Amino acid sequence: MRKRVIAANWKMNGTLEQANNLLDAFAAAPLTVNENKIAVFAVPAPYLILAKEKLSGNPYLFVAAQNCYSKKSGAFTGELSVEILKSIGIEYVVLGHSERREYFGESNAFLADKVNICLEYGITPIFCCGEPLEIREADTQNAYVAKQLEESLFHLDASAISKLIIAYEPIWAIGTGKTASNAQAQEMHASIRSVFAGEYSEKVADSISILYGGSVKASNAAEIFAEPDVDGGLVGGASLIADEFIKIINA
Ligand code: 13P
């Protein structure tokens, strides 16, 4: 059975005081997590160790980096390596978020290198894909997303690809308050799964968790997560409000 994953992406938000308060709230909250349903917190890099410590009392809460570099170590000022992340016990990394693609020019090929080094170090990539508005309006989103997957992931063998988590985030729904409809989310998630089935096998496709991201809130989480191919969410804004995100985890 594939895992349900509810992931918080704090992005570049929160002071140390706010991070402390949020992490304390999540650590103390009654959360319906278990071995089949986990929560992952992608916090800003300076809070990674703090988050690990604060959430350590619950074995189903994990901490993720929001990015990493494609090289093991070396003269890459300002970057974060998987070697560093591994050494502080980080098990997940968000890769290919649309903000990284758009503002920092990350290409599908560059992301392939990042995926490789994460897997080499036993770190699970939460690999983001998703189309901009003009692609959705042209109704070519399925092919657009399939190409993102193909160019960054399809060099992997079946055992490697099965380790990934995919997050589908339509760019037009991120931070806009405009969520994809349940039907739009389900349709794309089914399309992504069929792309994996075609390239690998039904068994591989069935094993991969595919999260939806884009204006997920406490008020819409349960209905989106109820779609058969939606295995959880990647949540931005609402993950910075303790009560909201606790409700989303428990949705
Ligand atoms: P919002 O939930 O703020 O729309 O952000 C989604 C997102 O980009 C999560 O990675």
PDB file of C-alpha atoms and ligand atoms in Angstrom:
ATOM      1  CA  MET A   1       0.000   0.000   0.000  1.00  0.00           C
ATOM      2  CA  ARG A   2       1.366   3.439  -0.843  1.00  0.00           C
ATOM      3  CA  LYS A   3       1.875   5.923   1.954  1.00  0.00           C
ATOM      4  CA  ARG A   4      -0.241   8.957   2.620  1.00  0.00           C
ATOM      5  CA  VAL A   5       1.984  11.990   3.057  1.00  0.00           C
ATOM      6  CA  ILE A   6       0.992  15.423   4.279  1.00  0.00           C
ATOM      7  CA  ALA A   7       3.884  17.800   3.737  1.00  0.00           C
ATOM      8  CA  ALA A   8       4.351  21.368   4.926  1.00  0.00           C
ATOM      9  CA  ASN A   9       6.416  23.726   2.821  1.00  0.00           C
ATOM     10  CA  TRP A  10       7.153  26.817   4.871  1.00  0.00           C
ATOM     11  CA  LYS A  11       9.098  28.354   1.964  1.00  0.00           C
ATOM     12  CA  MET A  12      11.117  31.449   3.041  1.00  0.00           C
ATOM     13  CA  ASN A  13       8.883  32.271   5.995  1.00  0.00           C
ATOM     14  CA  GLY A  14       9.064  32.452   9.760  1.00  0.00           C
ATOM     15  CA  THR A  15      11.471  33.850  12.320  1.00  0.00           C
ATOM     16  CA  LEU A  16      13.136  31.557  14.832  1.00  0.00           C
ATOM     17  CA  GLU A  17      10.490  32.485  17.381  1.00  0.00           C
ATOM     18  CA  GLN A  18       7.684  31.617  14.973  1.00  0.00           C
ATOM     19  CA  ALA A  19       9.399  28.371  14.003  1.00  0.00           C
ATOM     20  CA  ASN A  20       9.724  27.404  17.670  1.00  0.00           C
ATOM     21  CA  ASN A  21       6.053  28.110  18.302  1.00  0.00           C
ATOM     22  CA  LEU A  22       4.861  26.194  15.244  1.00  0.00           C
ATOM     23  CA  LEU A  23       7.066  23.175  15.917  1.00  0.00           C
ATOM     24  CA  ASP A  24       5.976  23.064  19.562  1.00  0.00           C
ATOM     25  CA  ALA A  25       2.337  23.133  18.451  1.00  0.00           C
ATOM     26  CA  PHE A  26       2.840  20.271  15.967  1.00  0.00           C
ATOM     27  CA  ALA A  27       4.823  18.232  18.486  1.00  0.00           C
ATOM     28  CA  ALA A  28       2.069  18.586  21.107  1.00  0.00           C
ATOM     29  CA  ALA A  29      -0.961  18.119  18.826  1.00  0.00           C
ATOM     30  CA  PRO A  30      -2.924  14.880  18.590  1.00  0.00           C
ATOM     31  CA  LEU A  31      -2.120  13.884  14.995  1.00  0.00           C
ATOM     32  CA  THR A  32      -3.590  10.930  13.125  1.00  0.00           C
ATOM     33  CA  VAL A  33      -0.224   9.843  11.747  1.00  0.00           C
ATOM     34  CA  ASN A  34       0.977   6.236  11.657  1.00  0.00           C
ATOM     35  CA  GLU A  35       3.170   3.978   9.503  1.00  0.00           C
ATOM     36  CA  ASN A  36       0.861   4.472   6.536  1.00  0.00           C
ATOM     37  CA  LYS A  37       0.327   8.199   6.968  1.00  0.00           C
ATOM     38  CA  ILE A  38       3.205  10.512   7.750  1.00  0.00           C
ATOM     39  CA  ALA A  39       3.704  14.258   7.998  1.00  0.00           C
ATOM     40  CA  VAL A  40       6.812  15.962   6.625  1.00  0.00           C
ATOM     41  CA  PHE A  41       7.939  19.503   7.453  1.00  0.00           C
ATOM     42  CA  ALA A  42      10.059  21.342   4.887  1.00  0.00           C
ATOM     43  CA  VAL A  43      11.422  24.183   6.972  1.00  0.00           C
ATOM     44  CA  PRO A  44      14.016  26.862   6.150  1.00  0.00           C
ATOM     45  CA  ALA A  45      17.553  25.469   6.402  1.00  0.00           C
ATOM     46  CA  PRO A  46      18.531  27.215   9.685  1.00  0.00           C
ATOM     47  CA  TYR A  47      15.651  25.413  11.453  1.00  0.00           C
ATOM     48  CA  LEU A  48      16.325  21.882  10.187  1.00  0.00           C
ATOM     49  CA  ILE A  49      18.150  20.669  13.311  1.00  0.00           C
ATOM     50  CA  LEU A  50      15.677  22.418  15.577  1.00  0.00           C
ATOM     51  CA  ALA A  51      12.761  20.770  13.745  1.00  0.00           C
ATOM     52  CA  LYS A  52      14.417  17.352  13.998  1.00  0.00           C
ATOM     53  CA  GLU A  53      14.795  17.816  17.749  1.00  0.00           C
ATOM     54  CA  LYS A  54      11.326  19.213  18.383  1.00  0.00           C
ATOM     55  CA  LEU A  55       9.516  16.551  16.342  1.00  0.00           C
ATOM     56  CA  SER A  56      11.634  13.618  17.515  1.00  0.00           C
ATOM     57  CA  GLY A  57       9.000  12.372  19.962  1.00  0.00           C
ATOM     58  CA  ASN A  58       6.712  11.216  17.151  1.00  0.00           C
ATOM     59  CA  PRO A  59       8.168   8.597  14.776  1.00  0.00           C
ATOM     60  CA  TYR A  60       5.760   9.570  11.988  1.00  0.00           C
ATOM     61  CA  LEU A  61       6.844  13.205  11.740  1.00  0.00           C
ATOM     62  CA  PHE A  62       9.763  13.921   9.415  1.00  0.00           C
ATOM     63  CA  VAL A  63      11.800  16.951   8.422  1.00  0.00           C
ATOM     64  CA  ALA A  64      12.688  17.924   4.856  1.00  0.00           C
ATOM     65  CA  ALA A  65      15.012  20.414   3.248  1.00  0.00           C
ATOM     66  CA  GLN A  66      13.417  22.659   0.629  1.00  0.00           C
ATOM     67  CA  ASN A  67      16.274  22.159  -1.817  1.00  0.00           C
ATOM     68  CA  CYS A  68      19.774  20.743  -2.175  1.00  0.00           C
ATOM     69  CA  TYR A  69      22.631  20.980  -4.628  1.00  0.00           C
ATOM     70  CA  SER A  70      23.611  18.326  -7.145  1.00  0.00           C
ATOM     71  CA  LYS A  71      27.182  17.856  -5.894  1.00  0.00           C
ATOM     72  CA  LYS A  72      28.394  15.982  -2.845  1.00  0.00           C
ATOM     73  CA  SER A  73      30.523  18.799  -1.378  1.00  0.00           C
ATOM     74  CA  GLY A  74      32.979  21.464  -2.423  1.00  0.00           C
ATOM     75  CA  ALA A  75      33.333  25.112  -3.419  1.00  0.00           C
ATOM     76  CA  PHE A  76      29.661  25.964  -3.987  1.00  0.00           C
ATOM     77  CA  THR A  77      29.108  28.922  -1.674  1.00  0.00           C
ATOM     78  CA  GLY A  78      25.605  29.182  -0.294  1.00  0.00           C
ATOM     79  CA  GLU A  79      24.471  25.730  -1.385  1.00  0.00           C
ATOM     80  CA  LEU A  80      23.308  22.810   0.732  1.00  0.00           C
ATOM     81  CA  SER A  81      24.607  19.313   0.035  1.00  0.00           C
ATOM     82  CA  VAL A  82      22.984  15.950   0.669  1.00  0.00           C
ATOM     83  CA  GLU A  83      26.083  15.022   2.624  1.00  0.00           C
ATOM     84  CA  ILE A  84      25.348  17.871   5.043  1.00  0.00           C
ATOM     85  CA  LEU A  85      21.646  16.994   5.169  1.00  0.00           C
ATOM     86  CA  LYS A  86      22.348  13.324   5.763  1.00  0.00           C
ATOM     87  CA  SER A  87      24.774  14.172   8.581  1.00  0.00           C
ATOM     88  CA  ILE A  88      22.003  15.972  10.493  1.00  0.00           C
ATOM     89  CA  GLY A  89      19.510  13.163   9.902  1.00  0.00           C
ATOM     90  CA  ILE A  90      17.369  14.663   7.156  1.00  0.00           C
ATOM     91  CA  GLU A  91      15.470  12.043   5.145  1.00  0.00           C
ATOM     92  CA  TYR A  92      13.468  14.101   2.634  1.00  0.00           C
ATOM     93  CA  VAL A  93      14.201  16.926   0.204  1.00  0.00           C
ATOM     94  CA  VAL A  94      11.722  18.922  -1.867  1.00  0.00           C
ATOM     95  CA  LEU A  95      13.082  19.119  -5.415  1.00  0.00           C
ATOM     96  CA  GLY A  96      11.949  21.035  -8.452  1.00  0.00           C
ATOM     97  CA  HIS A  97       9.425  23.262  -6.773  1.00  0.00           C
ATOM     98  CA  SER A  98       7.973  25.612  -9.392  1.00  0.00           C
ATOM     99  CA  GLU A  99       9.486  28.567  -7.504  1.00  0.00           C
ATOM    100  CA  ARG A 100      12.953  27.003  -7.895  1.00  0.00           C
ATOM    101  CA  ARG A 101      12.263  26.345 -11.556  1.00  0.00           C
ATOM    102  CA  GLU A 102      10.940  29.841 -12.197  1.00  0.00           C
ATOM    103  CA  TYR A 103      13.133  32.116 -10.071  1.00  0.00           C
ATOM    104  CA  PHE A 104      16.355  30.078 -10.025  1.00  0.00           C
ATOM    105  CA  GLY A 105      16.239  28.583 -13.488  1.00  0.00           C
ATOM    106  CA  GLU A 106      16.264  24.930 -12.459  1.00  0.00           C
ATOM    107  CA  SER A 107      15.916  22.716 -15.514  1.00  0.00           C
ATOM    108  CA  ASN A 108      14.647  19.170 -15.808  1.00  0.00           C
ATOM    109  CA  ALA A 109      18.219  17.992 -16.495  1.00  0.00           C
ATOM    110  CA  PHE A 110      19.630  19.771 -13.422  1.00  0.00           C
ATOM    111  CA  LEU A 111      16.873  18.240 -11.322  1.00  0.00           C
ATOM    112  CA  ALA A 112      17.795  14.788 -12.635  1.00  0.00           C
ATOM    113  CA  ASP A 113      21.263  15.274 -11.118  1.00  0.00           C
ATOM    114  CA  LYS A 114      19.749  16.368  -7.817  1.00  0.00           C
ATOM    115  CA  VAL A 115      17.431  13.340  -7.761  1.00  0.00           C
ATOM    116  CA  ASN A 116      20.436  11.085  -8.366  1.00  0.00           C
ATOM    117  CA  ILE A 117      22.522  12.436  -5.523  1.00  0.00           C
ATOM    118  CA  CYS A 118      19.588  12.285  -3.099  1.00  0.00           C
ATOM    119  CA  LEU A 119      18.982   8.641  -3.932  1.00  0.00           C
ATOM    120  CA  GLU A 120      22.696   7.903  -3.641  1.00  0.00           C
ATOM    121  CA  TYR A 121      22.533   9.206  -0.063  1.00  0.00           C
ATOM    122  CA  GLY A 122      19.257   7.491   0.807  1.00  0.00           C
ATOM    123  CA  ILE A 123      17.317  10.767   0.936  1.00  0.00           C
ATOM    124  CA  THR A 124      13.786  10.705  -0.492  1.00  0.00           C
ATOM    125  CA  PRO A 125      13.059  13.407  -3.067  1.00  0.00           C
ATOM    126  CA  ILE A 126       9.616  14.969  -2.982  1.00  0.00           C
ATOM    127  CA  PHE A 127       9.702  15.759  -6.682  1.00  0.00           C
ATOM    128  CA  CYS A 128       7.460  18.623  -7.780  1.00  0.00           C
ATOM    129  CA  CYS A 129       5.860  18.974 -11.183  1.00  0.00           C
ATOM    130  CA  GLY A 130       3.049  21.101 -12.537  1.00  0.00           C
ATOM    131  CA  GLU A 131       2.005  23.372 -15.345  1.00  0.00           C
ATOM    132  CA  PRO A 132       1.669  27.160 -15.689  1.00  0.00           C
ATOM    133  CA  LEU A 133      -1.674  28.739 -16.482  1.00  0.00           C
ATOM    134  CA  GLU A 134      -1.120  29.106 -20.229  1.00  0.00           C
ATOM    135  CA  ILE A 135      -0.458  25.364 -20.553  1.00  0.00           C
ATOM    136  CA  ARG A 136      -3.655  24.598 -18.628  1.00  0.00           C
ATOM    137  CA  GLU A 137      -5.589  27.006 -20.830  1.00  0.00           C
ATOM    138  CA  ALA A 138      -4.208  25.272 -23.932  1.00  0.00           C
ATOM    139  CA  ASP A 139      -5.246  21.932 -22.364  1.00  0.00           C
ATOM    140  CA  THR A 140      -1.742  20.470 -22.846  1.00  0.00           C
ATOM    141  CA  GLN A 141      -0.997  19.987 -19.139  1.00  0.00           C
ATOM    142  CA  ASN A 142      -0.787  16.191 -19.201  1.00  0.00           C
ATOM    143  CA  ALA A 143       1.963  16.160 -21.834  1.00  0.00           C
ATOM    144  CA  TYR A 144       3.758  19.063 -20.126  1.00  0.00           C
ATOM    145  CA  VAL A 145       3.913  17.260 -16.779  1.00  0.00           C
ATOM    146  CA  ALA A 146       4.810  13.932 -18.438  1.00  0.00           C
ATOM    147  CA  LYS A 147       7.815  15.648 -20.030  1.00  0.00           C
ATOM    148  CA  GLN A 148       8.957  17.015 -16.654  1.00  0.00           C
ATOM    149  CA  LEU A 149       8.833  13.477 -15.236  1.00  0.00           C
ATOM    150  CA  GLU A 150      10.484  11.924 -18.266  1.00  0.00           C
ATOM    151  CA  GLU A 151      13.414  14.345 -18.382  1.00  0.00           C
ATOM    152  CA  SER A 152      14.170  14.300 -14.659  1.00  0.00           C
ATOM    153  CA  LEU A 153      13.218  10.789 -13.584  1.00  0.00           C
ATOM    154  CA  PHE A 154      12.968   8.196 -16.312  1.00  0.00           C
ATOM    155  CA  HIS A 155      16.671   7.380 -16.305  1.00  0.00           C
ATOM    156  CA  LEU A 156      16.009   5.691 -12.936  1.00  0.00           C
ATOM    157  CA  ASP A 157      15.324   1.980 -12.682  1.00  0.00           C
ATOM    158  CA  ALA A 158      12.122   0.624 -11.151  1.00  0.00           C
ATOM    159  CA  SER A 159      13.565   0.150  -7.706  1.00  0.00           C
ATOM    160  CA  ALA A 160      14.922   3.720  -7.585  1.00  0.00           C
ATOM    161  CA  ILE A 161      11.803   5.384  -8.960  1.00  0.00           C
ATOM    162  CA  SER A 162       9.658   3.582  -6.370  1.00  0.00           C
ATOM    163  CA  LYS A 163      11.488   5.475  -3.621  1.00  0.00           C
ATOM    164  CA  LEU A 164      10.252   8.869  -4.838  1.00  0.00           C
ATOM    165  CA  ILE A 165       7.307  10.954  -3.733  1.00  0.00           C
ATOM    166  CA  ILE A 166       5.707  13.085  -6.444  1.00  0.00           C
ATOM    167  CA  ALA A 167       3.965  16.393  -5.770  1.00  0.00           C
ATOM    168  CA  TYR A 168       1.703  17.770  -8.469  1.00  0.00           C
ATOM    169  CA  GLU A 169       1.360  21.522  -8.025  1.00  0.00           C
ATOM    170  CA  PRO A 170      -0.409  23.441 -10.780  1.00  0.00           C
ATOM    171  CA  ILE A 171       1.396  26.783 -10.739  1.00  0.00           C
ATOM    172  CA  TRP A 172      -1.841  28.726 -11.185  1.00  0.00           C
ATOM    173  CA  ALA A 173      -3.102  27.268  -7.902  1.00  0.00           C
ATOM    174  CA  ILE A 174      -0.049  28.078  -5.765  1.00  0.00           C
ATOM    175  CA  GLY A 175      -0.625  30.853  -3.269  1.00  0.00           C
ATOM    176  CA  THR A 176      -3.555  32.117  -5.315  1.00  0.00           C
ATOM    177  CA  GLY A 177      -6.399  30.745  -3.236  1.00  0.00           C
ATOM    178  CA  LYS A 178      -7.552  29.100  -6.458  1.00  0.00           C
ATOM    179  CA  THR A 179      -7.432  25.348  -5.862  1.00  0.00           C
ATOM    180  CA  ALA A 180      -7.655  22.882  -8.724  1.00  0.00           C
ATOM    181  CA  SER A 181     -11.065  21.240  -8.629  1.00  0.00           C
ATOM    182  CA  ASN A 182     -11.164  17.745  -7.164  1.00  0.00           C
ATOM    183  CA  ALA A 183     -11.787  16.439 -10.680  1.00  0.00           C
ATOM    184  CA  GLN A 184      -8.837  18.370 -12.149  1.00  0.00           C
ATOM    185  CA  ALA A 185      -6.532  17.056  -9.409  1.00  0.00           C
ATOM    186  CA  GLN A 186      -7.745  13.476  -9.808  1.00  0.00           C
ATOM    187  CA  GLU A 187      -7.469  13.631 -13.598  1.00  0.00           C
ATOM    188  CA  MET A 188      -3.847  14.806 -13.477  1.00  0.00           C
ATOM    189  CA  HIS A 189      -2.868  12.382 -10.708  1.00  0.00           C
ATOM    190  CA  ALA A 190      -4.341   9.492 -12.712  1.00  0.00           C
ATOM    191  CA  SER A 191      -2.470  10.745 -15.778  1.00  0.00           C
ATOM    192  CA  ILE A 192       0.825  10.869 -13.831  1.00  0.00           C
ATOM    193  CA  ARG A 193       0.201   7.360 -12.513  1.00  0.00           C
ATOM    194  CA  SER A 194      -0.500   6.068 -16.011  1.00  0.00           C
ATOM    195  CA  VAL A 195       2.743   7.640 -17.261  1.00  0.00           C
ATOM    196  CA  PHE A 196       4.630   5.692 -14.566  1.00  0.00           C
ATOM    197  CA  ALA A 197       2.685   2.536 -15.438  1.00  0.00           C
ATOM    198  CA  GLY A 198       3.597   2.915 -19.102  1.00  0.00           C
ATOM    199  CA  GLU A 199       7.278   3.578 -18.451  1.00  0.00           C
ATOM    200  CA  TYR A 200       7.692   1.060 -15.607  1.00  0.00           C
ATOM    201  CA  SER A 201       4.729  -1.113 -14.540  1.00  0.00           C
ATOM    202  CA  GLU A 202       1.323  -0.926 -12.859  1.00  0.00           C
ATOM    203  CA  LYS A 203       2.955  -2.216  -9.696  1.00  0.00           C
ATOM    204  CA  VAL A 204       5.505   0.602  -9.656  1.00  0.00           C
ATOM    205  CA  ALA A 205       2.838   3.196 -10.489  1.00  0.00           C
ATOM    206  CA  ASP A 206       0.612   1.936  -7.676  1.00  0.00           C
ATOM    207  CA  SER A 207       3.432   2.185  -5.153  1.00  0.00           C
ATOM    208  CA  ILE A 208       4.245   5.882  -5.723  1.00  0.00           C
ATOM    209  CA  SER A 209       2.582   8.488  -3.506  1.00  0.00           C
ATOM    210  CA  ILE A 210       1.379  11.485  -5.510  1.00  0.00           C
ATOM    211  CA  LEU A 211       0.619  14.604  -3.473  1.00  0.00           C
ATOM    212  CA  TYR A 212      -1.462  17.561  -4.553  1.00  0.00           C
ATOM    213  CA  GLY A 213      -0.290  21.105  -3.832  1.00  0.00           C
ATOM    214  CA  GLY A 214      -1.868  24.490  -4.467  1.00  0.00           C
ATOM    215  CA  SER A 215      -4.034  26.385  -2.001  1.00  0.00           C
ATOM    216  CA  VAL A 216      -4.796  23.353   0.170  1.00  0.00           C
ATOM    217  CA  LYS A 217      -6.605  24.491   3.328  1.00  0.00           C
ATOM    218  CA  ALA A 218      -8.387  22.840   6.238  1.00  0.00           C
ATOM    219  CA  SER A 219     -11.684  23.513   4.473  1.00  0.00           C
ATOM    220  CA  ASN A 220     -10.823  21.696   1.221  1.00  0.00           C
ATOM    221  CA  ALA A 221      -8.211  19.105   2.260  1.00  0.00           C
ATOM    222  CA  ALA A 222     -10.551  16.209   3.050  1.00  0.00           C
ATOM    223  CA  GLU A 223     -12.349  16.319  -0.287  1.00  0.00           C
ATOM    224  CA  ILE A 224      -9.153  16.583  -2.361  1.00  0.00           C
ATOM    225  CA  PHE A 225      -7.439  13.829  -0.348  1.00  0.00           C
ATOM    226  CA  ALA A 226     -10.501  11.610  -0.890  1.00  0.00           C
ATOM    227  CA  GLU A 227      -9.778  11.375  -4.629  1.00  0.00           C
ATOM    228  CA  PRO A 228      -8.448   7.880  -5.383  1.00  0.00           C
ATOM    229  CA  ASP A 229      -5.119   8.974  -6.891  1.00  0.00           C
ATOM    230  CA  VAL A 230      -4.429  11.820  -4.447  1.00  0.00           C
ATOM    231  CA  ASP A 231      -2.240  10.451  -1.661  1.00  0.00           C
ATOM    232  CA  GLY A 232      -1.826  13.597   0.392  1.00  0.00           C
ATOM    233  CA  GLY A 233      -0.741  17.177  -0.021  1.00  0.00           C
ATOM    234  CA  LEU A 234       2.123  19.633  -0.191  1.00  0.00           C
ATOM    235  CA  VAL A 235       0.919  22.682   1.666  1.00  0.00           C
ATOM    236  CA  GLY A 236       2.389  26.181   1.640  1.00  0.00           C
ATOM    237  CA  GLY A 237       0.526  29.059   3.300  1.00  0.00           C
ATOM    238  CA  ALA A 238      -1.769  26.929   5.457  1.00  0.00           C
ATOM    239  CA  SER A 239       1.189  25.023   6.930  1.00  0.00           C
ATOM    240  CA  LEU A 240       2.287  28.226   8.690  1.00  0.00           C
ATOM    241  CA  ILE A 241      -0.885  28.297  10.786  1.00  0.00           C
ATOM    242  CA  ALA A 242      -0.720  25.573  13.434  1.00  0.00           C
ATOM    243  CA  ASP A 243      -4.469  24.926  13.772  1.00  0.00           C
ATOM    244  CA  GLU A 244      -4.983  24.867  10.011  1.00  0.00           C
ATOM    245  CA  PHE A 245      -2.185  22.443   9.331  1.00  0.00           C
ATOM    246  CA  ILE A 246      -3.156  20.155  12.218  1.00  0.00           C
ATOM    247  CA  LYS A 247      -6.640  19.934  10.680  1.00  0.00           C
ATOM    248  CA  ILE A 248      -5.121  19.217   7.259  1.00  0.00           C
ATOM    249  CA  ILE A 249      -2.979  16.405   8.665  1.00  0.00           C
ATOM    250  CA  ASN A 250      -6.014  14.935  10.364  1.00  0.00           C
ATOM    251  CA  ALA A 251      -8.322  15.442   7.356  1.00  0.00           C
TER     252      ALA A 251
HETATM  253  P1  13P B   1       0.103  27.254  -1.174  1.00  0.00           P
HETATM  254  O1  13P B   1      -0.434  26.112  -0.335  1.00  0.00           O
HETATM  255  O2  13P B   1       0.454  28.460  -0.386  1.00  0.00           O
HETATM  256  O3  13P B   1      -0.740  27.506  -2.362  1.00  0.00           O
HETATM  257  O4  13P B   1       1.531  26.727  -1.739  1.00  0.00           O
HETATM  258  C1  13P B   1       1.579  25.501  -2.356  1.00  0.00           C
HETATM  259  C2  13P B   1       2.997  25.144  -2.523  1.00  0.00           C
HETATM  260  O5  13P B   1       3.701  25.726  -3.335  1.00  0.00           O
HETATM  261  C3  13P B   1       3.549  24.098  -1.645  1.00  0.00           C
HETATM  262  O6  13P B   1       4.810  23.715  -2.084  1.00  0.00           O
END
